[in-house]
Short mmCIF file of C-alpha atoms in Angstrom, two decimals:
data_model
loop_
_atom_site.label_atom_id
_atom_site.label_comp_id
_atom_site.label_asym_id
_atom_site.label_seq_id
_atom_site.Cartn_x
_atom_site.Cartn_y
_atom_site.Cartn_z
CA MET H 84 -34.61 -17.01 17.77
CA THR H 85 -37.46 -19.66 16.11
CA THR H 86 -36.66 -20.26 12.08
CA ASP H 87 -40.30 -18.49 11.51
CA GLN H 88 -39.37 -15.11 13.08
CA THR H 89 -38.20 -12.07 11.30
CA LYS H 90 -35.45 -10.30 11.57
CA ILE H 91 -35.26 -5.71 10.64
CA ILE H 92 -33.19 -3.65 10.10
CA ILE H 93 -34.94 -0.18 10.88
CA VAL H 94 -33.08 2.68 10.05
CA THR H 95 -33.53 6.03 11.86
CA ALA H 96 -32.97 9.41 12.82
CA ASN H 97 -35.47 9.55 15.19
CA GLN H 98 -33.64 9.64 18.27
CA SER H 99 -36.82 9.99 20.45
CA LEU H 100 -37.52 6.21 18.64
CA ILE H 101 -33.97 4.98 19.26
CA GLU H 102 -34.11 5.90 23.19
CA GLN H 103 -37.54 4.08 23.36
CA ILE H 104 -36.50 0.44 21.80
CA CYS H 105 -32.72 1.12 23.85
CA SER H 106 -35.15 1.43 27.55
CA ASN H 107 -37.37 -0.87 26.39
CA ASN H 108 -33.92 -3.75 26.55
CA ILE H 109 -36.11 -5.67 23.54
CA ALA H 110 -34.43 -8.77 23.66
CA ASN H 111 -32.11 -9.49 20.11
CA THR H 112 -32.18 -6.32 19.46
CA GLN H 113 -29.00 -4.33 19.03
CA VAL H 114 -28.49 -0.24 18.15
CA LEU H 115 -26.14 0.99 15.59
CA ASP H 116 -25.25 4.31 15.32
CA VAL H 117 -23.50 4.39 12.91
CA THR H 118 -22.05 7.95 12.49
CA ASN H 119 -20.24 8.18 16.13
CA ASN H 120 -17.89 4.92 17.10
CA GLU H 121 -19.76 4.69 20.50
CA GLN H 122 -22.64 2.68 20.15
CA ASN H 123 -25.88 3.36 22.15
CA CYS H 124 -26.38 -0.09 22.85
CA SER H 125 -24.04 -2.27 22.08
CA ALA H 126 -20.72 -3.35 23.66
CA ILE H 127 -19.38 -2.93 19.58
CA ASN H 128 -17.00 0.00 18.79
CA GLY H 129 -15.87 0.35 15.26
CA ASP H 130 -13.98 3.35 13.55
CA ASN H 131 -16.08 3.54 10.24
CA ILE H 132 -19.01 2.18 9.11
CA ILE H 133 -17.17 -1.13 7.51
CA SER H 134 -17.10 -2.10 11.22
CA ASN H 135 -20.35 -2.11 12.01
CA LEU H 136 -21.09 -3.88 8.67
CA ALA H 137 -18.93 -7.23 10.52
CA PHE H 138 -21.81 -7.05 13.52
CA LEU H 139 -24.73 -6.74 11.37
CA ALA H 140 -22.93 -9.97 9.23
CA GLN H 141 -24.13 -11.64 12.25
CA LEU H 142 -27.59 -11.32 11.87
CA SER H 143 -27.24 -13.49 8.61
CA ASP H 144 -27.40 -17.19 8.59
CA GLY H 145 -24.23 -18.88 6.77
CA SER H 146 -21.20 -17.71 4.41
CA SER H 147 -22.72 -17.20 1.55
CA LYS H 148 -25.13 -14.61 3.30
CA ASN H 149 -21.61 -12.30 5.40
CA GLU H 150 -20.30 -12.73 1.68
CA ARG H 151 -22.99 -10.54 0.25
CA ILE H 152 -22.93 -8.38 3.28
CA TYR H 153 -19.48 -7.71 2.36
CA LYS H 154 -19.61 -7.13 -1.33
CA ARG H 155 -22.18 -4.48 -0.48
CA ALA H 156 -19.74 -2.79 2.18
CA LEU H 157 -16.70 -2.74 -0.23
CA ASP H 158 -19.73 -1.80 -2.85
CA SER H 159 -20.43 1.10 -0.75
CA THR H 160 -18.82 4.73 -0.19
CA ASP H 161 -16.93 5.42 2.66
CA ARG H 162 -18.07 8.65 4.80
CA SER H 163 -15.20 8.29 7.32
CA GLY H 164 -13.23 10.23 4.82
CA GLU H 165 -12.59 11.39 1.65
CA LYS H 166 -11.14 9.89 -1.54
CA PRO H 167 -7.69 11.50 -3.24
CA ALA H 168 -8.36 13.49 -5.57
CA LYS H 169 -7.73 12.33 -9.13
CA VAL H 170 -4.92 12.57 -10.48
CA SER H 171 -4.84 15.15 -13.43
CA LYS H 172 -3.80 14.22 -16.75
CA LYS H 173 -3.66 17.58 -18.51
CA PRO H 174 0.12 17.78 -20.08
CA MET H 175 2.62 19.36 -18.27
CA ILE H 176 4.31 22.98 -19.87
CA CYS H 177 7.64 23.43 -20.83
CA ALA H 178 8.18 26.55 -18.81
CA ILE H 179 11.17 27.61 -21.07
CA CYS H 180 9.49 27.30 -24.11
CA GLY H 181 5.87 26.54 -23.43
CA GLY H 182 5.84 23.69 -25.57
CA ARG H 183 4.53 19.88 -23.67
CA ALA H 184 7.04 19.05 -21.43
CA ILE H 185 8.29 15.41 -21.01
CA GLY H 186 8.85 15.21 -16.99
CA TYR H 187 10.91 17.46 -14.52
CA ASN H 188 14.50 18.00 -15.78
CA TYR H 189 17.61 19.22 -13.35
CA ASN H 190 14.41 20.85 -11.04
CA VAL H 191 11.89 22.57 -13.73
CA SER H 192 9.48 20.97 -15.86
CA SER H 193 10.87 21.24 -19.58
CA CYS H 194 10.41 19.66 -22.77
CA SER H 195 13.25 17.23 -24.33
CA SER H 196 14.75 20.20 -26.93
CA CYS H 197 14.89 22.62 -23.60
CA LYS H 198 16.53 19.65 -21.88
CA ALA H 199 18.65 18.92 -23.98
CA PHE H 200 19.75 22.48 -24.20
CA PHE H 201 20.36 23.32 -20.93
CA ARG H 202 22.83 20.14 -20.38
CA ARG H 203 24.70 21.45 -24.08
CA HIS H 204 25.26 25.50 -22.52
CA VAL H 205 25.07 25.18 -18.86
CA ASN H 206 28.88 25.65 -18.82
CA GLN H 207 28.36 28.70 -21.21
CA SER H 208 29.15 31.95 -19.57
CA LEU H 209 26.03 34.62 -20.43
CA ASP H 210 28.39 37.37 -20.03
CA GLU H 211 30.45 36.15 -23.13
CA MET H 212 27.06 35.54 -25.33
CA GLN H 213 25.33 37.37 -26.95
CA CYS H 214 21.60 38.23 -28.29
CA LEU H 215 21.04 37.80 -31.65
CA LEU H 216 18.35 40.84 -31.10
CA GLY H 217 20.34 42.64 -28.63
CA GLN H 218 17.62 43.09 -26.65
CA ASN H 219 17.43 40.09 -24.48
CA GLN H 220 13.65 39.81 -24.72
CA CYS H 221 13.67 37.14 -27.48
CA SER H 222 10.97 35.34 -28.23
CA LEU H 223 11.11 31.85 -27.12
CA SER H 224 7.92 30.36 -27.90
CA HIS H 225 7.95 26.76 -28.83
CA GLU H 226 5.72 27.71 -31.63
CA THR H 227 9.22 30.03 -33.54
CA ARG H 228 10.09 28.64 -36.43
CA ARG H 229 13.43 30.49 -36.73
CA ARG H 230 16.36 29.85 -34.16
CA LYS H 231 16.73 30.71 -31.01
CA CYS H 232 18.46 32.88 -29.38
CA GLN H 233 20.77 30.85 -27.38
CA LYS H 234 21.57 33.85 -24.51
CA CYS H 235 18.32 34.24 -23.43
CA ARG H 236 17.04 30.84 -23.76
CA LEU H 237 19.99 29.74 -21.35
CA HIS H 238 19.05 32.42 -19.17
CA ARG H 239 15.34 31.76 -19.38
CA CYS H 240 16.61 28.01 -18.20
CA PHE H 241 18.05 29.39 -15.17
CA GLU H 242 15.36 32.41 -14.56
CA ALA H 243 13.32 28.48 -14.53
CA GLY H 244 15.13 27.60 -11.37
CA MET H 245 17.08 24.47 -13.87
CA LYS H 246 20.64 23.83 -11.57
CA LYS H 247 23.74 23.13 -12.66
CA GLU H 248 24.58 21.56 -9.77
CA PHE H 249 21.43 18.26 -10.62
CA MET H 250 23.98 17.24 -14.05
CA PHE H 251 26.95 15.01 -13.30
CA SER H 252 30.17 14.74 -14.83
CA GLU H 253 30.60 11.24 -16.45
CA GLU H 254 33.29 10.31 -14.19
CA GLU H 255 30.83 11.66 -11.76
CA LYS H 256 27.94 10.06 -12.57
CA GLU H 257 30.30 6.40 -12.84
CA ARG H 258 31.28 7.51 -8.84
CA ARG H 259 28.02 7.61 -7.77
CA ARG H 260 26.64 4.58 -9.66
CA LYS H 261 30.07 2.55 -7.66
CA HIS H 262 29.21 3.99 -4.89
CA CYS H 263 25.70 2.96 -4.53
CA GLU H 264 26.04 -0.16 -6.30
CA GLU H 265 28.53 -0.99 -3.16
CA LYS H 266 26.34 0.66 -0.97
CA ARG H 267 23.34 -1.30 -1.88
CA ASN H 268 24.81 -5.09 -2.88
CA ALA H 269 25.56 -5.19 0.42
CA SER H 270 22.75 -6.20 1.14
CA LEU H 271 21.46 -7.38 -2.15
CA ILE H 272 23.89 -10.47 -2.07
CA SER H 273 23.37 -11.30 0.92
CA ASN H 274 21.53 -14.92 1.19
CA VAL H 275 17.83 -14.36 1.21
CA GLU H 276 17.65 -16.93 4.18
CA SER H 277 19.94 -15.97 6.42
CA VAL H 278 19.17 -12.10 6.44
CA PRO H 279 21.53 -10.63 9.01
CA GLU H 280 20.80 -8.70 11.92
CA ILE H 281 18.73 -5.10 10.32
CA SER H 282 20.18 -2.03 11.22
CA LEU H 283 17.83 1.17 10.60
CA ASN H 284 20.84 3.46 10.82
CA GLY H 285 21.07 5.55 7.84
CA ASN H 286 17.78 4.36 6.35
CA GLU H 287 15.68 6.56 8.61
CA GLN H 288 14.14 7.95 5.51
CA PHE H 289 12.42 5.42 5.15
CA VAL H 290 10.72 4.80 8.37
CA GLU H 291 9.38 8.30 9.28
CA THR H 292 7.53 9.45 6.61
CA GLU H 293 4.71 12.30 6.13
CA ASN H 294 1.53 12.06 4.91
CA ASP H 295 2.60 15.29 2.80
CA ILE H 296 3.91 14.49 -0.70
CA ASN H 297 7.37 13.48 -0.66
CA TRP H 298 10.06 16.06 -1.93
CA ASN H 299 12.48 14.37 -0.53
CA GLY H 300 14.83 12.36 -2.39
CA ILE H 301 13.00 13.98 -5.80
CA GLU H 302 16.24 15.38 -7.44
CA ASP H 303 17.53 11.84 -7.58
CA ILE H 304 14.70 10.71 -9.51
CA SER H 305 15.24 9.78 -13.18
CA TRP H 306 12.28 11.87 -15.08
CA GLU H 307 12.64 10.20 -18.15
CA ILE H 308 11.87 7.18 -16.81
CA LEU H 309 9.45 7.30 -14.35
CA SER H 310 7.19 10.71 -16.20
CA ILE H 311 5.63 13.38 -13.53
CA GLU H 312 2.18 11.86 -14.32
CA ASP H 313 3.41 8.56 -13.51
CA TRP H 314 5.33 9.85 -10.43
CA LEU H 315 1.82 11.57 -8.97
CA ILE H 316 0.49 8.34 -9.39
CA VAL H 317 2.79 6.40 -7.07
CA GLU H 318 2.86 9.68 -4.66
CA SER H 319 -0.80 9.58 -4.48
CA VAL H 320 -1.03 5.33 -3.59
CA ARG H 321 1.58 5.88 -0.87
CA ARG H 322 0.01 9.26 0.53
CA SER H 323 -3.49 7.07 0.57
CA PHE H 324 -1.05 4.01 2.38
CA LEU H 325 0.02 5.68 4.92
CA THR H 326 -3.37 7.70 5.98
CA THR H 327 -4.59 3.84 6.25
CA PHE H 328 -1.45 2.72 8.47
CA GLU H 329 1.14 5.19 9.58
CA THR H 330 -1.08 5.99 12.72
CA GLU H 331 -1.18 5.87 16.46
CA ASP H 332 -3.53 3.00 17.17
CA ILE H 333 -1.20 0.35 16.07
CA PRO H 334 -2.90 -3.27 16.28
CA SER H 335 -1.11 -5.35 18.38
CA LEU H 336 -2.13 -8.85 20.00
CA ASN H 337 -2.92 -9.80 23.73
CA PHE H 338 -0.32 -12.13 24.49
CA ASP H 339 -1.51 -13.09 28.05
CA VAL H 340 -3.70 -15.55 27.34
CA ALA H 341 -4.11 -18.49 28.72
CA ASP H 342 -5.66 -21.71 26.34
CA THR H 343 -6.15 -21.57 22.84
CA SER H 344 -8.98 -20.92 22.40
CA SER H 345 -8.70 -17.57 23.92
CA ALA H 346 -5.21 -17.36 21.43
CA LEU H 347 -7.53 -18.02 18.45
CA MET H 348 -10.20 -16.05 19.85
CA GLU H 349 -7.50 -12.82 19.70
CA LEU H 350 -6.14 -13.17 16.92
CA SER H 351 -9.23 -13.74 14.87
CA GLN H 352 -9.83 -10.05 16.49
CA PHE H 353 -6.24 -8.57 15.32
CA SER H 354 -6.76 -10.29 12.29
CA HIS H 355 -9.62 -8.52 11.60
CA SER H 356 -8.76 -5.09 12.49
CA ILE H 357 -5.86 -5.79 9.66
CA THR H 358 -8.22 -6.44 6.90
CA LEU H 359 -10.39 -3.79 7.39
CA ARG H 360 -7.35 -1.17 7.03
CA PHE H 361 -6.39 -2.99 3.44
CA ILE H 362 -9.90 -3.09 2.57
CA SER H 363 -9.84 0.90 3.51
CA PHE H 364 -6.70 1.03 1.43
CA ILE H 365 -7.38 -0.36 -1.34
CA ARG H 366 -11.51 0.87 -1.40
CA GLU H 367 -9.74 4.16 -2.19
CA ILE H 368 -7.82 3.11 -5.80
CA ASN H 369 -9.61 3.63 -8.77
CA GLU H 370 -8.54 0.57 -10.77
CA PHE H 371 -9.98 -0.91 -8.09
CA HIS H 372 -13.20 0.49 -7.32
CA ASN H 373 -14.00 0.12 -11.56
CA LEU H 374 -13.73 -3.53 -11.25
CA HIS H 375 -16.86 -5.64 -11.21
CA ILE H 376 -18.43 -6.03 -7.19
CA ASP H 377 -17.14 -9.94 -7.53
CA ASP H 378 -14.12 -9.50 -8.61
CA ARG H 379 -13.51 -6.92 -5.78
CA PHE H 380 -14.84 -9.60 -3.25
CA SER H 381 -12.83 -12.27 -4.88
CA LEU H 382 -9.49 -10.79 -4.63
CA VAL H 383 -10.06 -9.13 -1.34
CA LYS H 384 -11.09 -12.11 0.30
CA TYR H 385 -8.03 -14.63 -0.82
CA ASN H 386 -4.86 -12.43 -1.39
CA ILE H 387 -5.92 -10.63 2.16
CA HIS H 388 -3.62 -13.46 3.93
CA LEU H 389 -0.61 -12.52 1.45
CA LEU H 390 -0.72 -8.45 1.77
CA SER H 391 -0.48 -8.91 5.72
CA MET H 392 3.61 -9.89 4.96
CA ILE H 393 3.47 -5.97 3.72
CA TRP H 394 2.01 -5.08 6.75
CA LYS H 395 4.38 -6.64 9.22
CA CYS H 396 7.00 -5.72 6.95
CA PHE H 397 5.85 -2.25 6.90
CA TYR H 398 5.71 -1.58 11.40
CA TYR H 399 8.78 -4.40 11.96
CA LYS H 400 11.41 -2.07 13.98
CA PRO H 401 14.31 -3.54 14.91
CA ILE H 402 15.29 -1.23 17.75
CA ASP H 403 12.16 -1.50 20.16
CA THR H 404 11.01 -2.28 24.02
CA ARG H 405 8.67 -4.30 22.17
CA CYS H 406 11.19 -6.75 21.09
CA SER H 407 12.77 -7.34 23.92
CA ASN H 408 13.29 -11.41 24.97
CA GLU H 409 9.90 -11.15 27.25
CA HIS H 410 8.05 -9.80 24.01
CA PHE H 411 9.59 -12.88 22.13
CA ILE H 412 8.89 -15.40 24.11
CA LYS H 413 5.13 -14.24 24.86
CA LEU H 414 5.20 -14.43 21.05
CA ARG H 415 6.67 -17.42 20.53
CA ARG H 416 3.86 -19.25 23.19
CA PHE H 417 1.38 -17.49 21.60
CA PHE H 418 1.82 -18.70 18.62
CA ALA H 419 2.15 -22.47 19.61
CA LEU H 420 -1.31 -22.17 21.23
CA CYS H 421 -2.14 -21.10 18.28
CA GLY H 422 -0.95 -24.26 16.69
CA VAL H 423 2.17 -22.37 15.17
CA SER H 424 4.59 -24.90 15.13
CA GLU H 425 8.50 -22.95 15.89
CA ASP H 426 9.36 -23.66 12.41
CA ILE H 427 6.58 -21.97 10.81
CA GLN H 428 7.52 -19.10 13.36
CA ARG H 429 10.57 -19.21 12.60
CA THR H 430 10.57 -19.25 8.58
CA LEU H 431 7.96 -16.28 8.87
CA ASN H 432 10.27 -14.07 10.72
CA ASN H 433 13.06 -14.58 8.20
CA LEU H 434 11.02 -13.67 5.22
CA VAL H 435 9.37 -10.33 6.75
CA LEU H 436 12.82 -9.72 8.06
CA SER H 437 14.10 -10.46 3.80
CA LEU H 438 11.33 -8.17 2.90
CA VAL H 439 12.06 -5.35 5.41
CA GLU H 440 16.01 -5.94 3.98
CA LEU H 441 14.83 -5.81 0.47
CA THR H 442 12.40 -2.56 0.61
CA LYS H 443 13.95 -0.64 3.18
CA GLN H 444 10.28 -0.33 4.23
CA ASP H 445 9.85 2.22 1.59
CA SER H 446 6.45 3.20 1.95
CA ALA H 447 6.10 4.04 -2.17
CA THR H 448 7.37 0.48 -2.42
CA LEU H 449 5.26 -1.44 -0.14
CA SER H 450 2.00 0.61 -1.52
CA LEU H 451 3.35 -0.33 -5.27
CA LEU H 452 3.87 -4.00 -4.26
CA THR H 453 0.49 -4.11 -2.37
CA MET H 454 -1.35 -3.05 -5.50
CA ILE H 455 0.33 -5.76 -7.38
CA LEU H 456 -0.44 -8.60 -4.79
CA ILE H 457 -4.22 -7.70 -4.87
CA PHE H 458 -4.56 -7.38 -8.37
CA SER H 459 -3.22 -11.40 -8.93
CA HIS H 460 -5.96 -13.94 -9.10
CA GLY H 461 -4.70 -17.02 -8.27
CA ILE H 462 -1.57 -16.03 -6.10
CA SER H 463 -2.92 -17.20 -2.81
CA MET H 464 -3.33 -20.97 -4.31
CA ASN H 465 -6.67 -22.19 -3.11
CA ASP H 466 -8.39 -24.23 -5.22
CA ASP H 467 -11.53 -22.90 -4.03
CA GLU H 468 -10.60 -20.00 -5.43
CA SER H 469 -13.66 -19.09 -8.69
CA PRO H 470 -13.00 -17.33 -12.38
CA LEU H 471 -13.47 -14.15 -12.60
CA LYS H 472 -16.15 -12.00 -13.92
CA ASP H 473 -13.63 -9.37 -15.91
CA SER H 474 -10.10 -11.28 -16.54
CA ALA H 475 -9.19 -8.42 -18.17
CA ALA H 476 -9.83 -5.73 -15.98
CA VAL H 477 -7.94 -6.99 -13.05
CA TYR H 478 -4.77 -8.30 -15.57
CA ARG H 479 -4.82 -4.26 -16.35
CA ALA H 480 -5.30 -2.98 -12.80
CA GLN H 481 -2.35 -5.70 -12.17
CA LEU H 482 -0.56 -4.26 -15.32
CA HIS H 483 -0.81 -1.17 -14.74
CA TYR H 484 0.85 -1.03 -11.25
CA THR H 485 3.34 -3.94 -12.47
CA ASP H 486 4.72 -1.03 -15.19
CA LEU H 487 4.29 1.71 -12.02
CA PHE H 488 6.68 -0.72 -9.78
CA GLU H 489 9.18 -0.79 -12.39
CA LYS H 490 9.05 2.68 -13.43
CA HIS H 491 9.84 3.21 -9.36
CA LEU H 492 12.87 1.24 -9.33
CA ASN H 493 14.55 1.77 -12.27
CA SER H 494 13.97 5.37 -11.56
CA LYS H 495 16.30 4.96 -8.36
CA TYR H 496 18.77 2.49 -8.90
CA ASP H 497 20.56 1.22 -12.56
CA GLU H 498 19.81 -1.92 -14.44
CA LEU H 499 22.19 -4.32 -12.47
CA GLN H 500 20.62 -3.52 -9.18
CA VAL H 501 17.15 -3.71 -10.67
CA ILE H 502 17.09 -6.90 -12.27
CA GLN H 503 18.94 -7.91 -8.61
CA GLN H 504 15.95 -6.28 -6.46
CA LEU H 505 13.30 -8.22 -8.45
CA THR H 506 14.85 -11.78 -8.60
CA LEU H 507 15.17 -11.69 -5.03
CA LEU H 508 11.56 -9.94 -4.79
CA LEU H 509 9.98 -12.79 -7.00
CA THR H 510 12.08 -15.73 -4.20
CA LEU H 511 10.04 -14.09 -1.73
CA ILE H 512 6.79 -13.99 -3.53
CA LEU H 513 7.02 -17.15 -3.89
CA ARG H 514 8.07 -18.68 -0.26
CA MET H 515 5.57 -15.98 1.21
CA GLN H 516 2.58 -18.17 -1.00
CA SER H 517 3.96 -20.70 0.92
CA ILE H 518 3.33 -19.95 4.04
CA CYS H 519 0.40 -18.12 3.91
CA LYS H 520 -1.56 -20.95 2.11
CA GLN H 521 0.40 -23.37 4.99
CA LEU H 522 -1.65 -20.60 7.98
CA ARG H 523 -4.73 -20.16 6.16
CA GLU H 524 -5.62 -24.75 6.29
CA LEU H 525 -4.01 -24.41 9.58
CA TYR H 526 -5.88 -22.02 11.19
CA GLN H 527 -9.14 -23.02 9.37
CA ALA H 528 -8.27 -26.67 10.92
CA GLN H 529 -7.40 -24.85 14.76
CA TYR H 530 -11.16 -22.69 14.39
CA LEU H 531 -13.10 -25.68 13.20
CA SER H 532 -11.69 -28.25 15.67
CA TYR H 533 -12.22 -26.26 19.28
CA ASN H 534 -15.77 -25.25 17.67
CA LEU H 535 -14.75 -21.21 17.49
CA VAL H 536 -15.98 -20.80 14.08
CA ASP H 537 -19.96 -19.25 15.28
CA LYS H 538 -17.67 -17.04 17.66
CA VAL H 539 -15.22 -16.00 14.83
CA ILE H 540 -15.88 -12.14 13.24
CA PRO H 541 -17.91 -12.39 10.03
CA LEU H 542 -15.31 -11.11 8.48
CA LEU H 543 -12.97 -14.21 9.01
CA GLN H 544 -15.16 -16.50 8.83
CA THR H 545 -14.82 -15.38 4.73
CA THR H 546 -11.28 -15.00 4.41
CA LEU H 547 -10.97 -17.96 5.97
CA ASP H 548 -13.56 -19.90 4.18
CA ILE H 549 -14.97 -21.30 7.12
CA SER H 550 -18.74 -21.83 8.36
CA SER H 551 -20.35 -24.11 10.68
CA THR H 552 -23.32 -24.49 8.30
#
């Protein structure tokens, strides 16, 4: 196409016009059907409108135009699925007295007063207690200022669903704390550099997850630390994460390539698929959606490489036919063709194993960690990363999810375990930064030296910050 030719995009629902264009076989013409996964006159396939936009980016010259297209893609509404409902901010009501609840206590939404009352009187027998009015129908409303009937109040606690089994004696609490500490310290105290062979026996609940609300283990959550509003936000993010990544069509690499150019092109297709999934996930997050469009684009462009470590951790399976010796031989050969040394491969593998061991592949932990990383401006260690338009908004979003992440850990583990986990996690993130920077610079050099930039999918050109112009 010469410089004086004009590029035109026609958006139409006229089927006869589409068929006419297809039948004429006009040169330099492509027909994209954004309502279907099958393309009319194109070999391009896509899961949604964003993947079609990846081809539309080829209509422009230069990375700057590609960037504008992807900014619009991030700014558009994804019609392939409904966004999760926003979490309601209505205050919870105590099931005992009707006052404002602080969260779920002993299996029931309750206020601090009713929670404390149940804890003090749970071992008393209702038959030995006397009703103040003798009718067993005393008013328990929080608006009532007079002394409440203890028998009616305790009866109401049990009637609402409070469970004595959810309480622990001091001896049981200490025994339970020591048991959890001994169980988890076996892995947490181990050196991060040398991770032992991982077995998921006893940890399958972290791998086999559901897209529905995760009620399993909810009794172990400390609602004094993680409020029900916080938990609902965490659960919403977790479900969005699973909806995006827990699918049957898991992207995989084709190792049967003959040379470096073929390996690099296969890697670009694979990276493109993973990147689109992360974009699909984070676009569902309100805090990300409300950012300035330039900031959204910049955060995705520079932080997406670090997020790939989360993906590797989530899909890691220690017992798998794909993890045979033959698989690892092909894997090493493939990345060797891409220019990745065995030392870098070994470091990358150890990092993934460490992340698996630390997070137990818990979808809530990984989804919150993804949120923290995507809102971390400058974490890519790229000198070309531009300043944010609204750094305060990005910082607030990062602080919000960091706070949720810490509450999530504190609601499940004791203080010492949380400190140990956060310390190891920070160490891992620092090492992840370093290896991702090395890989980004290596791939930049490889695609440029093998003159493959024009063949690379525009989205990868953008994230690697490479251009033929």
